Amino acid sequence: MTHTIAYLPGDGVGPEVASAARSVIEKVADKFNLSLEFKEAHFGGAAIDATGHPFPDETKSICDDADAILLGAVGGPKWDGAEIRPEKGLLEIRQRLGLFANLRPIAVMAGMERHSPLKTEIAKNTDILIIRELNGGVYYGKRVEGTEKASDLSEYSRREVERIARIAFETARGRRSKVTSVDKANVLATSRLWRTVVTELQVSDYSDVTLEHQLVDSMAMKLVTNPSDYDVLLTENMFGDILSDEASVIAGSIGLAPSASLNEKKAGLYEPIHGSAPDIAGQGKANPIGAVLSGAMLLRHSLGENDAATTIEVAVQNTIHSGTITSDLGGSASTIDVTRAVCAAL
Ligand code: NAD
Ligand code: IPM
Ligand code: MN
């Protein structure tokens, strides 16, 4: 059986890191006798330039028919003043495919603590899975643009909170069985609903999983003072966006962090959590590891190839240990050097 992967390189460093991930996936596919077909499509700013829309119809049909989607990143200063922004394509693809569950793992591997900006004793043993709700909240509410007054509505329904909370509890059972639900229940109505629904679900279906609630402001502080206290962090769309960039640097760099965005059928979109990094684009400096690890998540979650995924993760660890690292981690290797080293380590 051939698996089809929609390949959307996007903008800025997107094509650099996406092609790294693709090379590693192709290499591991050879090793495990997997038949894969990549279908490249325009997305983001590159798609605006080619077609006038960040998520053109042809890309939609390629994504609809694919078993999984591999994405680089979108956006950049070129399109900042544009009427339609590249980021709109990202919001549309997440909504179209119902990708409500965004998994963002952040781990400080043993021996890697020196890459963290935090003290070794604080960074060590950090192993957090951020589960970010991706189809609701302020990202999708009614938006009123304006030069004098503007507004962005945040809405959540019980159903939306419950389905993402269920993913968090189920996933926690395969880890350290602890969920920290992050909200702003001291101010926001959506957060009070969030807290009620998460609490009720834990009592009814997941009493074996420990649940704690944390306000988002103190969570931001505790993430950098006691990161190893946390297992699964469950949160809404915008808080998850912000906390995941913060958490990513505990491991050393945002360039290391992968993500999977899944729907009810586990069809998914896989991308590093970082953006198009316009400040380093086109210089061969981008760390490809976040994209490569997103490729591992693709193999695991959408293609069911757990061993191939683990093989990539081990190759990445060995590569970092060997010192072939990009400048964000204090090294001097290029994107391509790291990609070749991971392929060799496979
Ligand atoms: P960014 O994540 O692109 O960059 C933030 C900082 O991290 C920069 O200094 C950058 O050089 C560094 N960085 C990012 N990825 C790196 C990598 N792989 N290796 C080494 N260093 C890396 O965030 P930004 O500058 O705020 O956003 C730039 C553009 O990207 C914006 O248009 C934004 O909307 C877009 N964006 C897209 C996505 C996405 O496609 N999923 C995610 C975030 C931001
Ligand atoms: C991310 C990005 C996106 C988000 C932007 C580019 C729309 O920051 O994937 O983390 O806010 O979700
Ligand atoms: Mn983000």
Short mmCIF file of C-alpha atoms and ligand atoms in Angstrom, two decimals:
data_model
loop_
_atom_site.label_atom_id
_atom_site.label_comp_id
_atom_site.label_asym_id
_atom_site.label_seq_id
_atom_site.Cartn_x
_atom_site.Cartn_y
_atom_site.Cartn_z
CA MET A 1 0.00 0.00 0.00
CA THR A 2 1.29 3.45 -0.91
CA HIS A 3 0.76 6.27 1.58
CA THR A 4 0.30 9.74 0.13
CA ILE A 5 1.87 12.67 1.93
CA ALA A 6 0.90 16.21 0.97
CA TYR A 7 4.12 18.23 1.05
CA LEU A 8 3.69 21.95 1.73
CA PRO A 9 7.11 23.63 2.09
CA GLY A 10 5.68 27.15 2.59
CA ASP A 11 7.81 30.25 3.20
CA GLY A 12 11.08 31.46 4.71
CA VAL A 13 12.93 28.57 6.35
CA GLY A 14 9.86 26.38 5.67
CA PRO A 15 11.26 24.83 2.47
CA GLU A 16 14.69 24.33 4.11
CA VAL A 17 13.36 22.38 7.11
CA ALA A 18 10.55 20.61 5.23
CA SER A 19 13.00 19.20 2.70
CA ALA A 20 15.18 17.99 5.58
CA ALA A 21 12.18 16.18 7.08
CA ARG A 22 11.27 14.73 3.70
CA SER A 23 14.81 13.39 3.14
CA VAL A 24 14.81 11.72 6.54
CA ILE A 25 11.33 10.22 6.01
CA GLU A 26 12.39 8.91 2.59
CA LYS A 27 15.52 7.37 4.04
CA VAL A 28 13.65 5.65 6.84
CA ALA A 29 10.96 4.51 4.36
CA ASP A 30 13.69 2.71 2.38
CA LYS A 31 14.93 1.04 5.53
CA PHE A 32 11.45 -0.13 6.56
CA ASN A 33 10.18 -0.92 3.03
CA LEU A 34 7.42 1.68 3.16
CA SER A 35 5.91 2.96 -0.03
CA LEU A 36 5.34 6.73 0.16
CA GLU A 37 4.35 9.28 -2.41
CA PHE A 38 4.92 12.98 -1.72
CA LYS A 39 2.63 15.45 -3.48
CA GLU A 40 4.00 18.98 -3.35
CA ALA A 41 1.57 21.89 -3.25
CA HIS A 42 1.57 25.68 -2.86
CA PHE A 43 0.70 26.96 0.61
CA GLY A 44 1.03 30.23 2.53
CA GLY A 45 2.82 33.21 1.03
CA ALA A 46 4.22 31.08 -1.81
CA ALA A 47 0.63 30.18 -2.71
CA ILE A 48 -0.49 33.83 -2.54
CA ASP A 49 2.29 34.68 -5.00
CA ALA A 50 1.35 31.81 -7.32
CA THR A 51 -2.46 31.89 -7.11
CA GLY A 52 -3.63 34.85 -5.00
CA HIS A 53 -4.79 32.60 -2.13
CA PRO A 54 -2.79 31.03 0.74
CA PHE A 55 -4.73 27.73 0.54
CA PRO A 56 -5.70 27.31 -3.11
CA ASP A 57 -8.23 24.74 -4.34
CA GLU A 58 -5.58 22.45 -5.81
CA THR A 59 -3.79 22.31 -2.45
CA LYS A 60 -7.13 21.66 -0.72
CA SER A 61 -7.82 18.62 -2.85
CA ILE A 62 -4.28 17.26 -2.43
CA CYS A 63 -4.63 17.64 1.37
CA ASP A 64 -8.15 16.16 1.43
CA ASP A 65 -6.89 13.03 -0.34
CA ALA A 66 -3.60 12.63 1.55
CA ASP A 67 -2.90 10.25 4.44
CA ALA A 68 -0.90 13.00 6.14
CA ILE A 69 0.40 16.50 5.52
CA LEU A 70 3.97 17.67 6.07
CA LEU A 71 4.31 21.45 6.40
CA GLY A 72 7.34 23.74 6.72
CA ALA A 73 6.16 27.16 7.90
CA VAL A 74 4.30 30.13 6.48
CA GLY A 75 4.46 33.91 6.67
CA GLY A 76 7.02 36.64 6.43
CA PRO A 77 7.45 40.39 6.07
CA LYS A 78 6.74 40.26 2.32
CA TRP A 79 3.04 39.58 3.04
CA ASP A 80 2.63 41.55 6.28
CA GLY A 81 0.60 44.34 4.70
CA ALA A 82 -1.28 42.06 2.32
CA GLU A 83 -5.06 41.85 2.30
CA ILE A 84 -4.96 38.07 2.77
CA ARG A 85 -2.12 36.86 4.98
CA PRO A 86 -0.30 33.51 4.61
CA GLU A 87 -1.33 32.62 8.18
CA LYS A 88 -4.96 32.60 7.04
CA GLY A 89 -4.15 29.46 5.06
CA LEU A 90 -2.99 27.78 8.26
CA LEU A 91 -6.20 28.66 10.10
CA GLU A 92 -8.23 27.40 7.14
CA ILE A 93 -6.44 24.07 6.81
CA ARG A 94 -6.79 23.41 10.55
CA GLN A 95 -10.52 24.16 10.35
CA ARG A 96 -11.20 22.33 7.07
CA LEU A 97 -9.64 19.10 8.28
CA GLY A 98 -11.00 19.46 11.82
CA LEU A 99 -7.50 19.37 13.32
CA PHE A 100 -8.55 20.17 16.88
CA ALA A 101 -5.80 18.33 18.78
CA ASN A 102 -2.35 19.89 18.59
CA LEU A 103 0.36 17.83 20.29
CA ARG A 104 3.58 19.67 21.09
CA PRO A 105 6.10 17.52 22.97
CA ILE A 106 9.04 19.23 24.69
CA ALA A 107 11.70 17.03 26.25
CA VAL A 108 15.19 17.65 27.60
CA MET A 109 16.99 14.44 26.78
CA ALA A 110 19.57 13.07 29.21
CA GLY A 111 22.93 14.68 28.48
CA MET A 112 21.31 17.57 26.62
CA GLU A 113 20.76 19.87 29.59
CA ARG A 114 23.74 21.99 28.59
CA HIS A 115 21.78 23.28 25.59
CA SER A 116 19.10 24.75 27.86
CA PRO A 117 19.28 28.42 28.87
CA LEU A 118 18.05 27.21 32.28
CA LYS A 119 20.33 25.82 34.98
CA THR A 120 21.01 22.12 34.46
CA GLU A 121 19.30 21.10 37.70
CA ILE A 122 16.14 22.93 36.62
CA ALA A 123 16.08 21.79 32.99
CA LYS A 124 16.92 18.14 33.61
CA ASN A 125 14.15 15.52 33.33
CA THR A 126 11.79 17.96 31.63
CA ASP A 127 9.33 15.91 29.60
CA ILE A 128 6.17 17.84 28.80
CA LEU A 129 3.44 17.22 26.27
CA ILE A 130 1.46 20.36 25.52
CA ILE A 131 -2.00 19.52 24.21
CA ARG A 132 -3.35 22.64 22.60
CA GLU A 133 -6.96 22.97 21.43
CA LEU A 134 -6.61 24.08 17.80
CA ASN A 135 -10.07 24.65 16.34
CA GLY A 136 -11.66 27.15 18.70
CA GLY A 137 -11.17 30.14 20.95
CA VAL A 138 -10.15 33.60 19.87
CA TYR A 139 -8.59 32.26 16.65
CA TYR A 140 -12.01 31.42 15.19
CA GLY A 141 -14.47 33.80 16.87
CA LYS A 142 -16.09 36.81 15.22
CA ARG A 143 -13.41 39.36 14.38
CA VAL A 144 -14.00 43.05 13.81
CA GLU A 145 -11.10 44.95 12.30
CA GLY A 146 -10.81 48.66 12.87
CA THR A 147 -8.50 51.60 13.18
CA GLU A 148 -10.39 53.09 16.18
CA LYS A 149 -11.89 49.99 17.71
CA ALA A 150 -11.46 46.28 17.02
CA SER A 151 -12.59 43.06 18.64
CA ASP A 152 -11.88 39.33 18.65
CA LEU A 153 -14.45 37.04 20.20
CA SER A 154 -13.38 33.91 22.06
CA GLU A 155 -15.89 31.09 22.25
CA TYR A 156 -15.76 27.49 23.47
CA SER A 157 -18.50 24.90 23.68
CA ARG A 158 -18.72 22.01 26.14
CA ARG A 159 -18.23 19.58 23.23
CA GLU A 160 -15.02 21.31 22.10
CA VAL A 161 -13.55 21.29 25.61
CA GLU A 162 -14.55 17.73 26.32
CA ARG A 163 -13.04 16.22 23.16
CA ILE A 164 -9.63 17.82 23.70
CA ALA A 165 -9.69 17.02 27.43
CA ARG A 166 -10.39 13.39 26.58
CA ILE A 167 -7.27 13.31 24.38
CA ALA A 168 -5.25 14.78 27.25
CA PHE A 169 -6.47 12.21 29.80
CA GLU A 170 -6.06 9.29 27.41
CA THR A 171 -2.54 10.40 26.47
CA ALA A 172 -1.58 10.99 30.11
CA ARG A 173 -2.44 7.35 30.88
CA GLY A 174 0.42 6.31 28.59
CA ARG A 175 2.80 8.74 30.34
CA ARG A 176 2.97 9.80 34.01
CA SER A 177 -0.82 10.08 34.44
CA LYS A 178 -0.87 13.75 35.32
CA VAL A 179 -2.79 16.50 33.54
CA THR A 180 -2.33 20.18 34.30
CA SER A 181 -5.18 22.14 32.77
CA VAL A 182 -4.24 25.74 32.07
CA ASP A 183 -6.82 28.52 31.94
CA LYS A 184 -7.64 32.03 33.13
CA ALA A 185 -10.72 31.07 35.15
CA ASN A 186 -10.27 34.06 37.48
CA VAL A 187 -11.27 36.33 34.58
CA LEU A 188 -12.64 34.54 31.51
CA ALA A 189 -16.04 32.86 31.07
CA THR A 190 -14.59 30.45 28.50
CA SER A 191 -11.99 29.43 31.08
CA ARG A 192 -14.64 28.82 33.76
CA LEU A 193 -16.51 26.55 31.32
CA TRP A 194 -13.19 24.89 30.44
CA ARG A 195 -12.41 24.20 34.11
CA THR A 196 -15.90 22.86 34.84
CA VAL A 197 -15.91 20.49 31.86
CA VAL A 198 -12.36 19.21 32.47
CA THR A 199 -13.10 18.61 36.16
CA GLU A 200 -16.37 16.77 35.44
CA LEU A 201 -14.72 14.55 32.82
CA GLN A 202 -11.91 13.61 35.18
CA VAL A 203 -14.39 12.65 37.92
CA SER A 204 -16.62 10.63 35.57
CA ASP A 205 -14.09 8.86 33.34
CA TYR A 206 -10.49 9.44 34.41
CA SER A 207 -10.25 9.30 38.20
CA ASP A 208 -6.99 7.32 37.80
CA VAL A 209 -5.36 10.40 36.24
CA THR A 210 -4.26 13.24 38.51
CA LEU A 211 -5.73 16.58 37.48
CA GLU A 212 -4.59 20.01 38.60
CA HIS A 213 -5.60 23.45 37.40
CA GLN A 214 -3.18 26.29 36.85
CA LEU A 215 -3.82 29.90 35.85
CA VAL A 216 -1.95 30.73 32.67
CA ASP A 217 0.12 33.59 34.08
CA SER A 218 1.56 31.54 36.92
CA MET A 219 1.93 28.60 34.53
CA ALA A 220 4.23 30.74 32.37
CA MET A 221 6.34 31.38 35.48
CA LYS A 222 6.35 27.78 36.76
CA LEU A 223 7.33 26.44 33.34
CA VAL A 224 10.73 28.05 33.70
CA THR A 225 11.16 27.50 37.44
CA ASN A 226 9.99 23.86 37.77
CA PRO A 227 9.47 22.42 34.28
CA SER A 228 10.06 18.83 35.37
CA ASP A 229 6.95 18.98 37.61
CA TYR A 230 4.70 18.79 34.55
CA ASP A 231 3.55 15.91 32.37
CA VAL A 232 0.59 16.77 30.11
CA LEU A 233 -0.39 20.45 29.84
CA LEU A 234 -3.91 20.84 28.50
CA THR A 235 -4.90 24.27 27.28
CA GLU A 236 -6.89 26.37 24.83
CA ASN A 237 -5.74 27.66 21.47
CA MET A 238 -4.04 30.95 22.28
CA PHE A 239 -2.54 29.97 25.64
CA GLY A 240 -1.13 26.85 23.97
CA ASP A 241 0.44 28.91 21.21
CA ILE A 242 2.26 31.15 23.68
CA LEU A 243 3.23 28.52 26.26
CA SER A 244 4.62 26.16 23.62
CA ASP A 245 7.08 28.74 22.25
CA GLU A 246 8.15 29.44 25.85
CA ALA A 247 8.48 25.75 26.73
CA SER A 248 10.40 24.94 23.54
CA VAL A 249 13.47 26.84 24.63
CA ILE A 250 13.77 24.81 27.83
CA ALA A 251 15.22 22.12 25.54
CA GLY A 252 17.56 24.65 23.94
CA SER A 253 15.80 26.11 20.91
CA ILE A 254 12.43 26.56 19.28
CA GLY A 255 14.06 24.86 16.28
CA LEU A 256 13.87 21.51 18.11
CA ALA A 257 10.13 21.37 18.73
CA PRO A 258 7.79 19.29 16.54
CA SER A 259 4.01 19.15 16.41
CA ALA A 260 1.14 17.01 15.25
CA SER A 261 -2.33 18.40 14.60
CA LEU A 262 -4.90 15.62 14.59
CA ASN A 263 -8.61 15.21 13.90
CA GLU A 264 -11.09 12.56 15.08
CA LYS A 265 -9.74 10.15 12.43
CA LYS A 266 -6.09 10.81 13.38
CA ALA A 267 -5.38 12.18 9.90
CA GLY A 268 -2.92 14.89 10.58
CA LEU A 269 -0.83 17.89 9.76
CA TYR A 270 2.77 17.78 10.93
CA GLU A 271 4.98 20.86 11.29
CA PRO A 272 7.64 22.30 13.55
CA ILE A 273 6.16 24.78 16.04
CA HIS A 274 8.38 27.62 14.83
CA GLY A 275 7.56 30.08 12.07
CA SER A 276 9.27 31.06 8.84
CA ALA A 277 12.19 32.67 10.72
CA PRO A 278 12.72 35.48 8.17
CA ASP A 279 15.86 36.64 10.04
CA ILE A 280 17.74 33.45 9.06
CA ALA A 281 15.86 32.29 5.95
CA GLY A 282 17.93 31.32 2.92
CA GLN A 283 21.16 31.13 4.92
CA GLY A 284 21.25 27.39 5.61
CA LYS A 285 21.18 28.12 9.36
CA ALA A 286 17.75 26.79 10.33
CA ASN A 287 17.66 23.91 12.76
CA PRO A 288 15.80 21.11 10.91
CA ILE A 289 15.24 18.92 13.99
CA GLY A 290 11.74 20.23 14.81
CA ALA A 291 10.64 19.42 11.26
CA VAL A 292 12.42 16.05 11.27
CA LEU A 293 10.76 15.07 14.57
CA SER A 294 7.42 16.20 13.09
CA GLY A 295 8.15 13.63 10.37
CA ALA A 296 8.57 11.00 13.08
CA MET A 297 5.21 12.02 14.57
CA LEU A 298 3.66 11.69 11.08
CA LEU A 299 4.93 8.12 10.76
CA ARG A 300 3.64 7.24 14.24
CA HIS A 301 0.25 8.96 14.34
CA SER A 302 -0.97 8.89 10.73
CA LEU A 303 0.83 5.90 9.18
CA GLY A 304 1.00 3.67 12.27
CA GLU A 305 4.76 3.14 11.76
CA ASN A 306 5.94 3.35 15.35
CA ASP A 307 9.29 1.62 14.82
CA ALA A 308 10.21 3.92 11.93
CA ALA A 309 9.29 6.91 14.09
CA THR A 310 11.41 5.71 16.99
CA THR A 311 14.32 5.08 14.63
CA ILE A 312 14.21 8.74 13.56
CA GLU A 313 14.03 9.93 17.17
CA VAL A 314 17.05 7.85 18.15
CA ALA A 315 18.98 9.10 15.10
CA VAL A 316 18.19 12.68 16.12
CA GLN A 317 19.42 12.09 19.67
CA ASN A 318 22.63 10.54 18.37
CA THR A 319 23.17 13.44 15.98
CA ILE A 320 22.77 16.03 18.72
CA HIS A 321 25.04 14.03 21.05
CA SER A 322 27.68 13.84 18.32
CA GLY A 323 27.80 17.65 18.26
CA THR A 324 26.46 18.16 14.73
CA ILE A 325 24.21 21.05 15.76
CA THR A 326 23.11 24.35 14.24
CA SER A 327 24.00 27.80 15.60
CA ASP A 328 20.80 28.16 17.68
CA LEU A 329 22.30 25.38 19.86
CA GLY A 330 25.78 26.91 19.79
CA GLY A 331 27.11 24.76 16.93
CA SER A 332 28.29 25.59 13.45
CA ALA A 333 26.60 22.90 11.35
CA SER A 334 24.26 23.91 8.53
CA THR A 335 20.73 22.67 7.99
CA ILE A 336 22.04 20.25 5.39
CA ASP A 337 24.91 19.04 7.62
CA VAL A 338 22.42 18.12 10.35
CA THR A 339 20.08 16.45 7.85
CA ARG A 340 22.92 14.36 6.43
CA ALA A 341 24.05 13.42 9.93
CA VAL A 342 20.54 12.27 10.89
CA CYS A 343 20.27 10.25 7.65
CA ALA A 344 23.67 8.68 8.35
CA ALA A 345 22.64 7.87 11.94
CA LEU A 346 19.54 6.05 10.66
P1 NAD B 1 9.67 32.41 14.25
O1 NAD B 1 9.33 31.18 14.97
O2 NAD B 1 9.67 32.36 12.77
O3 NAD B 1 11.09 32.94 14.73
C1 NAD B 1 11.35 33.30 16.07
C2 NAD B 1 12.85 33.23 16.34
O4 NAD B 1 13.24 31.88 16.39
C3 NAD B 1 13.69 33.89 15.25
O5 NAD B 1 14.81 34.52 15.84
C4 NAD B 1 14.15 32.73 14.40
O6 NAD B 1 15.37 32.89 13.74
C5 NAD B 1 14.25 31.60 15.43
N1 NAD B 1 13.96 30.30 14.81
C6 NAD B 1 12.75 29.88 14.37
N2 NAD B 1 12.87 28.67 13.81
C7 NAD B 1 14.18 28.33 13.88
C8 NAD B 1 14.92 27.19 13.45
N3 NAD B 1 14.34 26.15 12.83
N4 NAD B 1 16.25 27.17 13.69
C9 NAD B 1 16.84 28.19 14.31
N5 NAD B 1 16.20 29.30 14.74
C10 NAD B 1 14.87 29.36 14.52
O7 NAD B 1 8.64 33.53 14.76
P2 NAD B 1 8.37 35.02 14.21
O8 NAD B 1 9.65 35.64 13.77
O9 NAD B 1 7.57 35.66 15.24
O10 NAD B 1 7.45 34.78 12.95
C11 NAD B 1 7.89 34.84 11.60
C12 NAD B 1 6.72 34.50 10.68
O11 NAD B 1 6.37 33.12 10.84
C13 NAD B 1 5.44 35.31 10.95
O12 NAD B 1 4.89 35.64 9.71
C14 NAD B 1 4.56 34.32 11.68
O13 NAD B 1 3.18 34.56 11.50
C15 NAD B 1 4.96 33.02 11.04
N6 NAD B 1 4.71 31.83 11.85
C16 NAD B 1 4.30 30.71 11.18
C17 NAD B 1 4.14 29.53 11.85
C18 NAD B 1 3.71 28.33 11.10
O14 NAD B 1 3.81 28.30 9.88
N7 NAD B 1 3.26 27.29 11.75
C19 NAD B 1 4.43 29.45 13.22
C20 NAD B 1 4.86 30.61 13.88
C21 NAD B 1 5.02 31.79 13.18
C1 IPM B 2 1.76 28.30 15.38
C2 IPM B 2 1.69 29.68 14.77
C3 IPM B 2 0.31 29.97 14.25
C4 IPM B 2 -0.64 29.98 15.45
C5 IPM B 2 0.16 31.26 13.44
C6 IPM B 2 1.17 31.40 12.36
C7 IPM B 2 -1.23 31.37 12.86
O1 IPM B 2 2.13 30.63 15.67
O2 IPM B 2 1.47 27.32 14.67
O3 IPM B 2 2.13 28.17 16.54
O4 IPM B 2 -0.77 31.00 16.12
O5 IPM B 2 -1.25 28.94 15.69
MN MN B 3 2.99 29.80 17.46
#
